[in-house]
Short mmCIF file of C-alpha atoms in Angstrom, two decimals:
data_model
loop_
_atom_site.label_atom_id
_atom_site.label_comp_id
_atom_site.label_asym_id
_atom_site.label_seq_id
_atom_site.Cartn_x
_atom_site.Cartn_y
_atom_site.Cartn_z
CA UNK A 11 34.61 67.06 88.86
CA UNK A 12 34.90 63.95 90.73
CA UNK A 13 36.56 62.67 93.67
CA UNK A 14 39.20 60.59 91.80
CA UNK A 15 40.37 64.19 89.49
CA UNK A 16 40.88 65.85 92.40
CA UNK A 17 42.96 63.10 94.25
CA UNK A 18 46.81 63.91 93.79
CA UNK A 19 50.30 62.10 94.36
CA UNK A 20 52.17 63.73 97.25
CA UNK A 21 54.52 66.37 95.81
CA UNK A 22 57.80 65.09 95.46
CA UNK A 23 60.56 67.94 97.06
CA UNK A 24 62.80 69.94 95.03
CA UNK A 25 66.01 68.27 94.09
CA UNK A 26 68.91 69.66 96.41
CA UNK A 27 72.11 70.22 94.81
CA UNK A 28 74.30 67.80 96.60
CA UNK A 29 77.33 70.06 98.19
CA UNK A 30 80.83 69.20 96.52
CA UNK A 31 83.76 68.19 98.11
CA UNK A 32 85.71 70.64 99.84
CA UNK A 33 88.74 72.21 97.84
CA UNK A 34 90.49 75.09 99.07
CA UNK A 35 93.28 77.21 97.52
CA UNK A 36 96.46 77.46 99.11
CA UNK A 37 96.98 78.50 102.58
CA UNK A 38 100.51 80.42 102.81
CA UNK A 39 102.27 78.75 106.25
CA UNK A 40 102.30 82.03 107.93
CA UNK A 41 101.07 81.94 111.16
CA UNK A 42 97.10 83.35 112.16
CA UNK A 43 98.69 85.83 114.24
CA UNK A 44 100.98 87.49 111.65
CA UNK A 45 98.37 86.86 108.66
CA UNK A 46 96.00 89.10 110.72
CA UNK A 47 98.37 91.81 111.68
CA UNK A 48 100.03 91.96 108.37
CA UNK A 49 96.62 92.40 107.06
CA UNK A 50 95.33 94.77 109.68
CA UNK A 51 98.29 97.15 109.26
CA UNK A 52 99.65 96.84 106.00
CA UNK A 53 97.46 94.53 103.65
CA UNK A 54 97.96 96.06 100.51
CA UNK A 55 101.61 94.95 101.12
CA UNK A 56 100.72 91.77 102.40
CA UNK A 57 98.16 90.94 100.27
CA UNK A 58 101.01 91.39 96.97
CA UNK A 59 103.56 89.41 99.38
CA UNK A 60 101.59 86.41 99.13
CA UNK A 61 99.94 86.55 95.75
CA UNK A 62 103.31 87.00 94.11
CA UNK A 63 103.76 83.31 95.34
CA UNK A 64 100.80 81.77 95.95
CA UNK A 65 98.94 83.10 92.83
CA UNK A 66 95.70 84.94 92.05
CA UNK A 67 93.51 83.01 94.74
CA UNK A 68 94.75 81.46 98.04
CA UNK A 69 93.34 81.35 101.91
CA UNK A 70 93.72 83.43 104.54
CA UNK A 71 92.62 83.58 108.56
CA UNK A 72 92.26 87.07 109.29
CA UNK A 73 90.61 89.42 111.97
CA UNK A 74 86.57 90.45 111.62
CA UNK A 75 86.14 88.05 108.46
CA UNK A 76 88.20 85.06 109.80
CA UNK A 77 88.69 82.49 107.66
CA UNK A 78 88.39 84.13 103.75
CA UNK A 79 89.74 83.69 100.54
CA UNK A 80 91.37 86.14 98.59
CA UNK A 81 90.89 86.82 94.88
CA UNK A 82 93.27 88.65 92.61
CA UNK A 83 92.35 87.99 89.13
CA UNK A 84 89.49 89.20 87.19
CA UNK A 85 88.02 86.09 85.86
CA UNK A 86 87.57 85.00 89.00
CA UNK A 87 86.28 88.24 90.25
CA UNK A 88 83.53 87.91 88.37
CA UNK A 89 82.68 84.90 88.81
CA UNK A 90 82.14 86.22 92.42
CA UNK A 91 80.61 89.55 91.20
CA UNK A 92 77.89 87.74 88.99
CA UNK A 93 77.20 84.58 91.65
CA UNK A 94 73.48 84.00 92.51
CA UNK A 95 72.65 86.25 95.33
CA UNK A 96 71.24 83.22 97.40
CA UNK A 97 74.44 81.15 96.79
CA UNK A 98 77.11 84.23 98.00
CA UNK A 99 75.65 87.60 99.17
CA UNK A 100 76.36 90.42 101.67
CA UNK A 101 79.96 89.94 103.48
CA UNK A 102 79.63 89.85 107.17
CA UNK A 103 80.32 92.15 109.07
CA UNK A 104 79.93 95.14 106.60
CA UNK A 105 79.57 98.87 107.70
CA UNK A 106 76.50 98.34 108.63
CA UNK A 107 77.90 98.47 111.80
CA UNK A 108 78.46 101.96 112.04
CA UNK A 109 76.09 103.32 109.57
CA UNK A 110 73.01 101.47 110.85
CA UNK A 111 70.54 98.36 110.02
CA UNK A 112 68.36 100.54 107.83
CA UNK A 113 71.48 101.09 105.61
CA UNK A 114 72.11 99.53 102.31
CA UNK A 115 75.44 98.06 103.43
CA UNK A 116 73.23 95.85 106.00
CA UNK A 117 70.54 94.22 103.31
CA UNK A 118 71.13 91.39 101.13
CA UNK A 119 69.18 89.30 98.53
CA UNK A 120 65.42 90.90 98.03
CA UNK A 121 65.58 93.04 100.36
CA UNK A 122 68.99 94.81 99.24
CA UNK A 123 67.62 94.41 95.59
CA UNK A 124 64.51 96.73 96.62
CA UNK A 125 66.43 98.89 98.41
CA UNK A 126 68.46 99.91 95.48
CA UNK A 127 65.80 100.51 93.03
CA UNK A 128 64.41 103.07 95.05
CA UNK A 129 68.24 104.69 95.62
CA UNK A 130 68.70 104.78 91.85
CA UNK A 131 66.50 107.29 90.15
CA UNK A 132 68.19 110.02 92.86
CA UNK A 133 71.28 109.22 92.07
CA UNK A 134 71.27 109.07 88.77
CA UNK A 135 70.50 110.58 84.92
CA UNK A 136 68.06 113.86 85.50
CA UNK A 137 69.03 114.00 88.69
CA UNK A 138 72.54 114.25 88.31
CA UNK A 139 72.18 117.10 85.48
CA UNK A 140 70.65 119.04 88.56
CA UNK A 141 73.75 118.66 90.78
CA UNK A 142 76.40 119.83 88.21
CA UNK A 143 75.88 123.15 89.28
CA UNK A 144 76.07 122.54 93.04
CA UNK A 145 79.02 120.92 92.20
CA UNK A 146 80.75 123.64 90.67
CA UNK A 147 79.20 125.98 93.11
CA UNK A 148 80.84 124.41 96.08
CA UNK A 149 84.19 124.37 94.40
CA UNK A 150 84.30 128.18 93.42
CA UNK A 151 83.36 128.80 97.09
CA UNK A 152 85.78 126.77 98.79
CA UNK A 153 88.59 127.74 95.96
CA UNK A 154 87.97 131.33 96.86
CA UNK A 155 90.63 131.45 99.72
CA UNK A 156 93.37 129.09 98.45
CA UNK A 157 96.52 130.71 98.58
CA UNK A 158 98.95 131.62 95.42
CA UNK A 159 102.28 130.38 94.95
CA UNK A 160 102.41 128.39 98.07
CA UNK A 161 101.68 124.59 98.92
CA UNK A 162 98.11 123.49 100.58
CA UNK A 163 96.72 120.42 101.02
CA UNK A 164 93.89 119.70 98.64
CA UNK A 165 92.37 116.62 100.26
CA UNK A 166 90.69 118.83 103.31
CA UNK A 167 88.97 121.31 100.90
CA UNK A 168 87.89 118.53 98.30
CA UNK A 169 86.47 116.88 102.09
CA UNK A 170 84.61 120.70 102.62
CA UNK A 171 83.42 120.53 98.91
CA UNK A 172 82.69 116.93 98.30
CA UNK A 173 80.43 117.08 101.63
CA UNK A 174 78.57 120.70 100.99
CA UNK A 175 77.99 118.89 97.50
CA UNK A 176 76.23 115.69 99.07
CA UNK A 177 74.30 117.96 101.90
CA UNK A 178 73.01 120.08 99.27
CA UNK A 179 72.01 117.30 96.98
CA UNK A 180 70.83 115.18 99.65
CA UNK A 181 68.47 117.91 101.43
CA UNK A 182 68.54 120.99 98.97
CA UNK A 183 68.61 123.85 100.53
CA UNK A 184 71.62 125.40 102.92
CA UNK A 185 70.78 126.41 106.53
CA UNK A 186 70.99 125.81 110.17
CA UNK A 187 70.51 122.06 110.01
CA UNK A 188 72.80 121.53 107.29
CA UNK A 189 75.51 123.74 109.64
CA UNK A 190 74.94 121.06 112.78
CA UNK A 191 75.37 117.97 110.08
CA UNK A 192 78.87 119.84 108.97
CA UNK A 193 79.91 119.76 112.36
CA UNK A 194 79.12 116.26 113.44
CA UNK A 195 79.77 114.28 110.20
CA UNK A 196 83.59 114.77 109.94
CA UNK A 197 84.81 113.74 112.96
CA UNK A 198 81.80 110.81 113.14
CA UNK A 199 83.45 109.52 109.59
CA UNK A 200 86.73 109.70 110.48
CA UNK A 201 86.25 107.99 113.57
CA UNK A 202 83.56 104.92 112.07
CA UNK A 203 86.33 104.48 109.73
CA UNK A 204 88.61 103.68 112.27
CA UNK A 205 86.08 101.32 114.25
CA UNK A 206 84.59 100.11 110.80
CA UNK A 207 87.91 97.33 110.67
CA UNK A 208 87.80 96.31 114.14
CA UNK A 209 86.35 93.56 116.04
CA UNK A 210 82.83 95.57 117.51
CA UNK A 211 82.14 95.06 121.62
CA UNK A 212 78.92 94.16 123.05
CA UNK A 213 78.93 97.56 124.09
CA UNK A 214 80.50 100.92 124.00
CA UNK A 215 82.28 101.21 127.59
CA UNK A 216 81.14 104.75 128.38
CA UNK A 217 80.70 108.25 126.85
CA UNK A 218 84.77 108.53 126.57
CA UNK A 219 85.33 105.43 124.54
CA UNK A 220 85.45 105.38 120.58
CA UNK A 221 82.60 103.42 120.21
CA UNK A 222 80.69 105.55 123.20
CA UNK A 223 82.15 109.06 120.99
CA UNK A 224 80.28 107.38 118.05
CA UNK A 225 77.04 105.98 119.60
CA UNK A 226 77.25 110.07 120.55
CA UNK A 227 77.67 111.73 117.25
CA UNK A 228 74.98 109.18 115.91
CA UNK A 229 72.60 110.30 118.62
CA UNK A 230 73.31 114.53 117.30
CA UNK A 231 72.46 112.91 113.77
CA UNK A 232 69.49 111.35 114.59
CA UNK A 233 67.99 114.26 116.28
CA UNK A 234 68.89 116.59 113.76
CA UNK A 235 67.85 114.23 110.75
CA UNK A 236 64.38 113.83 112.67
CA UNK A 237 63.98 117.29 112.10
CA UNK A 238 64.83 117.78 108.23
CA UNK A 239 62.45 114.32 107.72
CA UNK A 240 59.79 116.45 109.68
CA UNK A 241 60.21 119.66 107.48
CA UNK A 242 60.86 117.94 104.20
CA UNK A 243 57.42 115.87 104.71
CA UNK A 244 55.72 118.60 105.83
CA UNK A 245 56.89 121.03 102.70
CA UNK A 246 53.73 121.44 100.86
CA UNK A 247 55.77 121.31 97.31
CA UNK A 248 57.31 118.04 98.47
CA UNK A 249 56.39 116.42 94.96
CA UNK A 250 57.97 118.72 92.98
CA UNK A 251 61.30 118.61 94.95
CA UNK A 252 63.97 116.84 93.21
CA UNK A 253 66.36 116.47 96.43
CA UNK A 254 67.22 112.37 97.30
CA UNK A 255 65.72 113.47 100.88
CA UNK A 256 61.95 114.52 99.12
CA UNK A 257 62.55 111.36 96.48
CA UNK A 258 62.91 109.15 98.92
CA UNK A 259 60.22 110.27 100.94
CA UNK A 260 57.96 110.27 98.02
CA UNK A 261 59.15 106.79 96.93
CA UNK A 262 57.32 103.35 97.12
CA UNK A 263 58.14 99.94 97.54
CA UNK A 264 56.54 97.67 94.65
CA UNK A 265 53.90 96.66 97.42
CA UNK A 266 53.18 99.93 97.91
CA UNK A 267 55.20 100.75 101.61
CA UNK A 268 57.71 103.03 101.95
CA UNK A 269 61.18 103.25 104.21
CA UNK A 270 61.02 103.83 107.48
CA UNK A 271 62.54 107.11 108.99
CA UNK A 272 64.66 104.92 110.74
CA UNK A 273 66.15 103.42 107.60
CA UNK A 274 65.46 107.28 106.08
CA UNK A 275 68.05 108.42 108.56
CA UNK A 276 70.40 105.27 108.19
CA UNK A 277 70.64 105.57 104.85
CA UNK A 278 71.17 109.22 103.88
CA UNK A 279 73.82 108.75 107.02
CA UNK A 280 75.48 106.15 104.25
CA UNK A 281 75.25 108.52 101.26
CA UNK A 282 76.91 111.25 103.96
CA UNK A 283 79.52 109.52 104.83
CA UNK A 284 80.34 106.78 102.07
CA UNK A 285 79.65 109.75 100.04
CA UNK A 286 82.34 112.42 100.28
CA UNK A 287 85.12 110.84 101.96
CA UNK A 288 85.80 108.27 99.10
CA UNK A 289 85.22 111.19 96.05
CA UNK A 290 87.19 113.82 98.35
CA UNK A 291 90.30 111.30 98.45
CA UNK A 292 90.14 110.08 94.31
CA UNK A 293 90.46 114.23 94.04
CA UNK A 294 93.25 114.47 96.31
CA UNK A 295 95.23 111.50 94.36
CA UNK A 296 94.26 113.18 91.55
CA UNK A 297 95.51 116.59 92.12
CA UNK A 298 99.03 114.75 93.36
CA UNK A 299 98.91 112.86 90.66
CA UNK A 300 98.75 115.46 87.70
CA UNK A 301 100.98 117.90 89.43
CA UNK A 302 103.66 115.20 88.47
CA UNK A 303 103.01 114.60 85.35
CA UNK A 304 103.43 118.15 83.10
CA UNK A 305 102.34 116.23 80.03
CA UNK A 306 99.08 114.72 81.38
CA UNK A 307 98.11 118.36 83.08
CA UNK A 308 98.85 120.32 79.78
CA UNK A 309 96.30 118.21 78.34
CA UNK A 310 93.83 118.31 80.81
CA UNK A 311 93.85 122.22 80.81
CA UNK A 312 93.42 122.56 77.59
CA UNK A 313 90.69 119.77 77.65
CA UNK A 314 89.00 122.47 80.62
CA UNK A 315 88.19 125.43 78.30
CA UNK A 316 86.46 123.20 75.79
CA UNK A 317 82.88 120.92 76.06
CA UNK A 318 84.83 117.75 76.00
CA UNK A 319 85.91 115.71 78.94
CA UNK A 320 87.30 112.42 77.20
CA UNK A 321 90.87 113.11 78.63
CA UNK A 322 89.65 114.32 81.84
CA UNK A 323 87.34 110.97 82.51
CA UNK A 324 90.11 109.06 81.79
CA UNK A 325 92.90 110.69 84.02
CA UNK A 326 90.03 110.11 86.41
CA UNK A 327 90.23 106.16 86.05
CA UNK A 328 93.55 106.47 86.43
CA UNK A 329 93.94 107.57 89.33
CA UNK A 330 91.40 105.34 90.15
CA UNK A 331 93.63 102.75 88.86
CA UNK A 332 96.68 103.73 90.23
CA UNK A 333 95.48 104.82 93.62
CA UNK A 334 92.70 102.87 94.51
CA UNK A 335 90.82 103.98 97.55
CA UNK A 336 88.69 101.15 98.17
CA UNK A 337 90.89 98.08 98.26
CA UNK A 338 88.36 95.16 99.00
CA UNK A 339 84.97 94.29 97.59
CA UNK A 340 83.88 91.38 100.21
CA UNK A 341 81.14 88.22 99.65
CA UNK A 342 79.90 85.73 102.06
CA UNK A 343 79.48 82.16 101.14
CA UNK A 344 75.54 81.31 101.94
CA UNK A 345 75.74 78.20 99.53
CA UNK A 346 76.79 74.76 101.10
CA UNK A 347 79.51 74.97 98.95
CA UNK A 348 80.60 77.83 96.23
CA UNK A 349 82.55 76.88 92.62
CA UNK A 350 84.97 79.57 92.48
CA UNK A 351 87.62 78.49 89.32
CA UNK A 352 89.22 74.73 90.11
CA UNK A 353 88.16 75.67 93.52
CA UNK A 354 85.42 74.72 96.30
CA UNK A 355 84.95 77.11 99.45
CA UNK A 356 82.60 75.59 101.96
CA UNK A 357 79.61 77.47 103.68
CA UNK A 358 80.93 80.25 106.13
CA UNK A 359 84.25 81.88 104.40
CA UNK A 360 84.64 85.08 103.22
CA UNK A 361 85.46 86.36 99.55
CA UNK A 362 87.53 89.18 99.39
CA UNK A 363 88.18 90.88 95.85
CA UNK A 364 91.28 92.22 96.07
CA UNK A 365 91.26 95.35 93.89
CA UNK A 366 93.97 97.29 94.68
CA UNK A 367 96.02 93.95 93.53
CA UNK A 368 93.98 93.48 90.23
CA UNK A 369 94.58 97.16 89.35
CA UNK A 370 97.93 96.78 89.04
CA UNK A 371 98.33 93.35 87.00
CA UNK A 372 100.59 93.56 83.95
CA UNK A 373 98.84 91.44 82.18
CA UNK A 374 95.67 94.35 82.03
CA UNK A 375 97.80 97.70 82.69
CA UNK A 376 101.22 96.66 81.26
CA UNK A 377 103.65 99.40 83.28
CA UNK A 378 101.50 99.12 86.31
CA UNK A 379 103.13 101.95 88.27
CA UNK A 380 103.23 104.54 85.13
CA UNK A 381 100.51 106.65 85.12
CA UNK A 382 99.01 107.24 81.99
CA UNK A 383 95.04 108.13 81.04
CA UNK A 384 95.35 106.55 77.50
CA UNK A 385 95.05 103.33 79.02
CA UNK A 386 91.45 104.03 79.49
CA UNK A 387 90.93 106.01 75.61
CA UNK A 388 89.91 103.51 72.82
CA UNK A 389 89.88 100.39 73.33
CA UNK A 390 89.95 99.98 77.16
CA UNK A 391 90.88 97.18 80.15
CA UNK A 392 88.57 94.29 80.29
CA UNK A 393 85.44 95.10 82.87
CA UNK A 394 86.38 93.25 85.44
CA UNK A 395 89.91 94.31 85.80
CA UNK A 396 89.39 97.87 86.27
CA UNK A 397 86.84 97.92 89.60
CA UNK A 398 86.80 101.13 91.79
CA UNK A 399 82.88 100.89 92.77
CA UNK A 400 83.06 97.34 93.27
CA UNK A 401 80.90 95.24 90.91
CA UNK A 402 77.79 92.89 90.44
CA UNK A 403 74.74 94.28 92.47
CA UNK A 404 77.05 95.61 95.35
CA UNK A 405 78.45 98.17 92.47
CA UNK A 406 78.36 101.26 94.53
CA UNK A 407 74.81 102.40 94.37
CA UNK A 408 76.45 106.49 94.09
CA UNK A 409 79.12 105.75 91.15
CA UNK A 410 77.61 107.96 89.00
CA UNK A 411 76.87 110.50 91.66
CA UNK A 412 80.67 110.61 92.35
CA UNK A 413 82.05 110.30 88.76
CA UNK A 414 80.31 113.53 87.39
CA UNK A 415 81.16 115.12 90.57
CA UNK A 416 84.63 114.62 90.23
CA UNK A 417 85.22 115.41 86.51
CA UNK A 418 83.11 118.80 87.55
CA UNK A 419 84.97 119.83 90.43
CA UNK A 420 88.13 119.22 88.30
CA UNK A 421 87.22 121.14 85.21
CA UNK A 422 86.08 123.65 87.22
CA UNK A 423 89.39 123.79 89.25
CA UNK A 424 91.82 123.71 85.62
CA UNK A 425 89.12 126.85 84.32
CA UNK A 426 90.03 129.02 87.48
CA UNK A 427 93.69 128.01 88.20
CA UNK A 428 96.82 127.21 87.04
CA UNK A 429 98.45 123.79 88.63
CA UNK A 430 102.23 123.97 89.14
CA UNK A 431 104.16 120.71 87.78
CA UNK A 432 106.74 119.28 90.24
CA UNK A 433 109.57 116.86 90.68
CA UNK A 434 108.71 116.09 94.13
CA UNK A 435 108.60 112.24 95.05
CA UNK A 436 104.89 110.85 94.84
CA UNK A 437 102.81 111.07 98.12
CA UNK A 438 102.95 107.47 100.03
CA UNK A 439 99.58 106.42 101.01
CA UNK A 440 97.59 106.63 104.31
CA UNK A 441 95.00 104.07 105.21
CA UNK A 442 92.32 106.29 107.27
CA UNK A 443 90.31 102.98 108.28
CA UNK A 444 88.74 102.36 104.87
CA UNK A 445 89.79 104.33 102.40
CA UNK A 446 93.78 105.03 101.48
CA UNK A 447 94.64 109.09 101.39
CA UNK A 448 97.84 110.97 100.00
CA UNK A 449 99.81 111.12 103.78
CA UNK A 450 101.01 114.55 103.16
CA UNK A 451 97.10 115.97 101.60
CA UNK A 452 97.72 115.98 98.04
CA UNK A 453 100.02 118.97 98.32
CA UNK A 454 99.45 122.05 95.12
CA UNK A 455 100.95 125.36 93.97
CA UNK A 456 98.30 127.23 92.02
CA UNK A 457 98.01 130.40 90.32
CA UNK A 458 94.46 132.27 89.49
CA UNK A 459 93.95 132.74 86.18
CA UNK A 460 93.71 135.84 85.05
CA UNK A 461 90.45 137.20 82.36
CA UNK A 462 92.05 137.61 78.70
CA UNK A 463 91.53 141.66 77.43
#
């Protein structure tokens, strides 16, 4: 080969898409002060305030995200959903903050795409078949002491059972350590929810102070986590294990490393407490919901003492629908500039997906506020208006995890009890931090059923 073959042109750089001008949607002349604290306390309300005059999109300036766009229309969710990971990723700040660096809320791009693929085969297909039993398990043993022919709250017990279902799954056995983990992950979720929407200090002003409280329960979890990791690894049947603790321990990165305890501990911390809280508050809605509706609860106890569960999965996207727990799927805009619609949002804002509002659109659920499962039999909503895991490749890595977990613990509830109807006003909702509960619990009557013969 000579000298002159080998002799090339200086490589001419990549072409840089040139950013577009700036064009942002409507800004409602509400001042920053009473944006934020309309959204901070009440944005659900807020939120449908503004969109019932400004539209499906407009701008907002709001605490922790600052200056952000909302989105309230499908089409353009997805457009958000499906964007190129480099060009709009990971909204910041996430829960990450509370639930660690290591978690999955934290990553973005590669790194987030990696993560999940090692999350998945746990949480999903085989591996869900094995947890239908824990599932029902947990919900004949916390369903032992309800009372008869008196109102109880159901959202504490589906908390107990949704949260014995996850510890068992997530370590698979019962014992001491999973006693000490009962202890400190209640009160540690219900306060990170509270700290999860709020502006984080550069540090935690001493032992008495929420965030010193939760730099405290995380330091109980991390010793007692330490120790599972340490037993689990050392468990000389550790491949043939099937809990996510042993699967994750086993599992590989495609360059052949594997996750650090640290981001071990962070992330079954995530599937703790993003885990049970969510599922245990759909179940509460749901129980309110059906005891008000006769007609839907006749159906879905006869449904029960059958094999089929078409009914039952779609009361459960109703209330999914109707009561959404989750009302924000956020973005961050990486890009010099993002297309979203007739619009142009600049390097810096926020995208927030607002899905309570998009579950309740006429134009998708005409009679927004009736509830009624057949919405969601045949021919059903278009994707993209019917969200409760979020969508695009921050779809909530544990949907399926939580979606046969509910439609068990419900069946399993409508095979051992009878659910009194009532005529009592629907529950108003309670906004915990992140998610939205029934304020009064999801009050029930039930009766036992008794054995036929």
């Amino acid at each position: 080969m000579t000298e002159a073959t080998i002799t090339t042109q200086p490589s001419t750089p990549p072409a840089v898409t040139p950013a577009l001008p700036v064009r942002l949607p409507p800004t409602p002349p509400i001042p920053r002060f009473l944006q934020g604290l309309g959204f901070s306390f009440s944005r659900k309300w807020t939120i449908s305030q503004i969109a019932r005059r400004y539209g499906d999109i407009f701008t907002m300036r709001i605490p922790v995200f600052g200056r952000t766009v909302i989105v309230t229309e499908p089409a353009l969710a997805k457009q958000v959903f499906m964007a190129n990971t480099d060009d709009v990723g990971n909204i910041l700040p996430n829960l990450s903050r509370v639930l660690g660096s290591g978690s999955v809320f934290a990553l973005d791009g590669t790194d987030h795409r990696l993560r999940r693929k090692l999350l998945t085969p746990p949480l999903h297909g085989k591996s869900i078949k094995n947890y239908e039993s824990i599932f029902e398990e947990e919900t004949l043993r916390e369903a032992a002491s309800w009372p008869e022919g008196q109102p109880f709250e159901t959202l504490e017990p589906m908390m107990r059972i949704t949260l014995n279902a996850i510890l068992r799954a997530v370590f698979g056995a019962d014992g001491a350590h999973l006693d000490e983990l009962r202890r400190i992950i209640p009160p540690w979720v219900t306060l990170g929810s509270r700290l999860a929407v709020l502006p984080m200090p550069s540090r935690t002003y001493g032992p008495f102070s929420p965030w010193g409280r939760l730099a405290a329960y995380r330091r109980q979890y991390d010793e007692v986590i330490g120790r599972l990791i340490d037993a689990v690894a050392a468990d000389p049947n550790l491949d043939a294990r099937d809990d996510v603790l042993a699967l994750l321990l086993r599992s590989t990165y495609e360059d052949g490393s594997t996750m650090s305890r640290q981001d071990v501990g962070d992330e079954l911390l995530t599937l703790l407490a993003a885990g049970h809280e969510t599922t245990a508050a759909t179940m509460g809605w749901a129980f309110e919901r059906i005891s008000r509706h006769p007609d839907v609860l006749a159906k879905l106890a006869a449904e029960a003492d059958t094999d089929g569960n078409e009914y039952r999965q779609a009361a459960i996207l109703e209330v999914q629908r109707s009561r959404t727990i989750i009302d924000f799927a956020g973005r961050h805009v990486h890009a010099p500039t993002f297309e979203l619609g007739e619009w142009v949002i600049p390097r810096g804002y926020s995208i927030l997906v607002a899905i309570s509002q998009m579950h309740g659109r006429p134009a998708d659920f005409p009679d927004p506020e009736r509830f009624d499962p057949e919405r969601f039999i045949g021919e059903r909503p278009p994707t993209f208006a019917h969200i409760p895991f979020g969508g695009g490749t921050r779809r909530c890595v544990g949907a399926t995890f939580a979606n046969v977990e509910m439609d068990v613990v419900l069946r399993t509830v409508l095979r051992h009890f009878m659910i009194e109807s009532t005529t009592a006003p629907g529950e108003k909702a309670h906004f915990r931090g992140v998610a939205h509960t029934p304020k009064d619990g999801g009050r029930i009557v039930v009766h036992r059923r008794r054995p036929v013969g």
